XYZ file of C-alpha atoms in Angstrom:
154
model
C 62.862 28.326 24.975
C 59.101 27.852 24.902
C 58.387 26.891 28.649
C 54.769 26.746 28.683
C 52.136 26.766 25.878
C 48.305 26.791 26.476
C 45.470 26.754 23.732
C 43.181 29.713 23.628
C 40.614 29.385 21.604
C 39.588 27.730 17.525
C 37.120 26.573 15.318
C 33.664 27.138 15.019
C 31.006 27.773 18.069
C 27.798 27.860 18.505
C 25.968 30.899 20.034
C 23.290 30.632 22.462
C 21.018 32.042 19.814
C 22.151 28.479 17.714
C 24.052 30.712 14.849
C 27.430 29.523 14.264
C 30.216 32.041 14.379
C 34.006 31.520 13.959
C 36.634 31.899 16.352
C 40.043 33.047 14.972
C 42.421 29.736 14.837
C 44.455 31.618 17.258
C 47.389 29.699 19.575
C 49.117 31.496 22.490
C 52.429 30.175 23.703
C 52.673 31.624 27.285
C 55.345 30.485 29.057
C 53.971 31.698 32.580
C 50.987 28.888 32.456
C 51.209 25.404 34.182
C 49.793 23.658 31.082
C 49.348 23.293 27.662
C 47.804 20.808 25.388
C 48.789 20.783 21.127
C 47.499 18.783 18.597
C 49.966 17.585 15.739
C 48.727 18.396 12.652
C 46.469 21.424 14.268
C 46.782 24.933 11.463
C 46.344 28.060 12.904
C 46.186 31.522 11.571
C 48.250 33.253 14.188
C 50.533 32.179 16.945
C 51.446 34.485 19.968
C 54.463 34.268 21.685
C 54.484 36.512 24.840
C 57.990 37.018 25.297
C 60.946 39.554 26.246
C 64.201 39.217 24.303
C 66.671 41.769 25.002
C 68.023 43.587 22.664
C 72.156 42.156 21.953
C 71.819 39.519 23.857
C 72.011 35.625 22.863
C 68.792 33.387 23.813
C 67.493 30.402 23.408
C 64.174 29.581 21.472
C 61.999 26.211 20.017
C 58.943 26.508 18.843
C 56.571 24.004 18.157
C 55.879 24.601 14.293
C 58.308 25.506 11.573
C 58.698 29.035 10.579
C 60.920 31.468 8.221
C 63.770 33.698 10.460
C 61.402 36.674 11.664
C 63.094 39.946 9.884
C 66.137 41.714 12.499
C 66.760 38.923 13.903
C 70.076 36.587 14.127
C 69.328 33.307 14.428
C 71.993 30.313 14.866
C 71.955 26.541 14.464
C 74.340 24.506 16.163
C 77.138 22.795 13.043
C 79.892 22.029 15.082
C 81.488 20.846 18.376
C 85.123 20.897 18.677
C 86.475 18.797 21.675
C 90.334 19.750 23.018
C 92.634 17.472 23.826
C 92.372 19.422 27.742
C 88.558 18.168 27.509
C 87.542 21.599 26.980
C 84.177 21.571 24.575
C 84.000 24.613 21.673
C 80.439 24.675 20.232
C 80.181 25.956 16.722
C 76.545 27.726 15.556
C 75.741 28.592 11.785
C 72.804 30.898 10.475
C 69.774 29.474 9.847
C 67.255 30.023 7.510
C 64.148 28.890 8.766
C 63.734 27.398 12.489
C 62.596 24.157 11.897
C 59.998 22.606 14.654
C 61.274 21.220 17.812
C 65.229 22.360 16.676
C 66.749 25.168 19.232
C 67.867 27.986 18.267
C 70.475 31.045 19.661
C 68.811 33.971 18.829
C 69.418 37.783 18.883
C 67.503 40.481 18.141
C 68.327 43.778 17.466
C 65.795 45.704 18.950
C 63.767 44.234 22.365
C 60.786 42.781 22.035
C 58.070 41.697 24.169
C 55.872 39.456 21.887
C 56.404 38.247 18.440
C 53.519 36.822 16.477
C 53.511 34.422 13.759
C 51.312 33.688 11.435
C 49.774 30.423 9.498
C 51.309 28.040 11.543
C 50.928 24.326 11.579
C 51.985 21.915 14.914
C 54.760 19.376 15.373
C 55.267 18.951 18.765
C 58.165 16.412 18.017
C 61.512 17.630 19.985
C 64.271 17.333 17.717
C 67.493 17.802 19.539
C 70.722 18.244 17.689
C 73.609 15.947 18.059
C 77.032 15.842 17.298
C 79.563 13.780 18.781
C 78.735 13.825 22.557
C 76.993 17.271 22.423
C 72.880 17.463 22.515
C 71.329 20.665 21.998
C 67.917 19.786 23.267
C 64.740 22.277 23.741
C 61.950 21.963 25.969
C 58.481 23.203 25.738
C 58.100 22.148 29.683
C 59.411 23.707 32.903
C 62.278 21.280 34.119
C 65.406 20.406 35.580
C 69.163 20.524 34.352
C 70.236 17.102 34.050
C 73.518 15.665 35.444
C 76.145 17.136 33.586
C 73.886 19.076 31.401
C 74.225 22.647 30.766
C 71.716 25.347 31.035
C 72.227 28.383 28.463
C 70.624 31.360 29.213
């Protein structure tokens, strides 16, 4: 789950000698910052996603552009909820083949990582929870609360 995501640094700047030189279209999604500010629409060549995920273990991820599975890891969609006639709520998860902007995802990887980078990237910053029956899977790109009767995964 992206938390935070600030904007580093793109286009074109001038230099104080008045010679235009390109910066990288470069996008960092830090989760440790207090802000972030994305434009719709907005390409960039690389995104940065400073980020531990253990090795084994299940997480959650959204990200704010639509890219292809990065290669050793699992990634899951939710496809089904199954509710019991005790009340008890079974939630079903599929493979995916590309995560799709503003969708979570349960992801695994097999080895840890610590920052993945993608590249040629293009923002949506649309959250697009997904529903079935009384279940929402819902990312956030924010720091936030739980809501009533909601459920954290972690």
């Amino acid at each position: 789950m992206i938390k935070k995501i600030i904007l580093i640094f793109t286009g074109i700047i001038m230099s104080m000698y008045g010679v235009a030189q390109e910066i990288p279209d470069t996008l960092i999604l830090d989760e440790m910052q207090d802000e972030f500010s994305l434009v719709d629409g907005t390409t960039y060549n690389v995104a940065i996603l400073p980020r531990t995920v253990k090795a084994g273990k299940w997480s959650t991820m959204v990200l704010p552009f639509t890219t292809s599975c990065p290669e050793g890891w699992q990634v899951k969609e939710m496809t089904r909820v199954t509710i019991k006639p005790d009340g008890d709520i079974n939630l079903g998860f599929s493979d995916a083949v590309i995560m799709e902007a503003g969708k979570p995802y349960m992801v695994r990887v097999e080895e840890e990582i610590n920052e993945v980078v993608f590249k040629d990237i293009t923002i949506d910053t649309e959250l697009k929870p997904t529903k079935i029956d009384i279940v929402s899977f819902q990312g956030t790109y924010t720091l936030g609360s739980v809501p009533l009767y909601g459920y954290f995964i972690s």
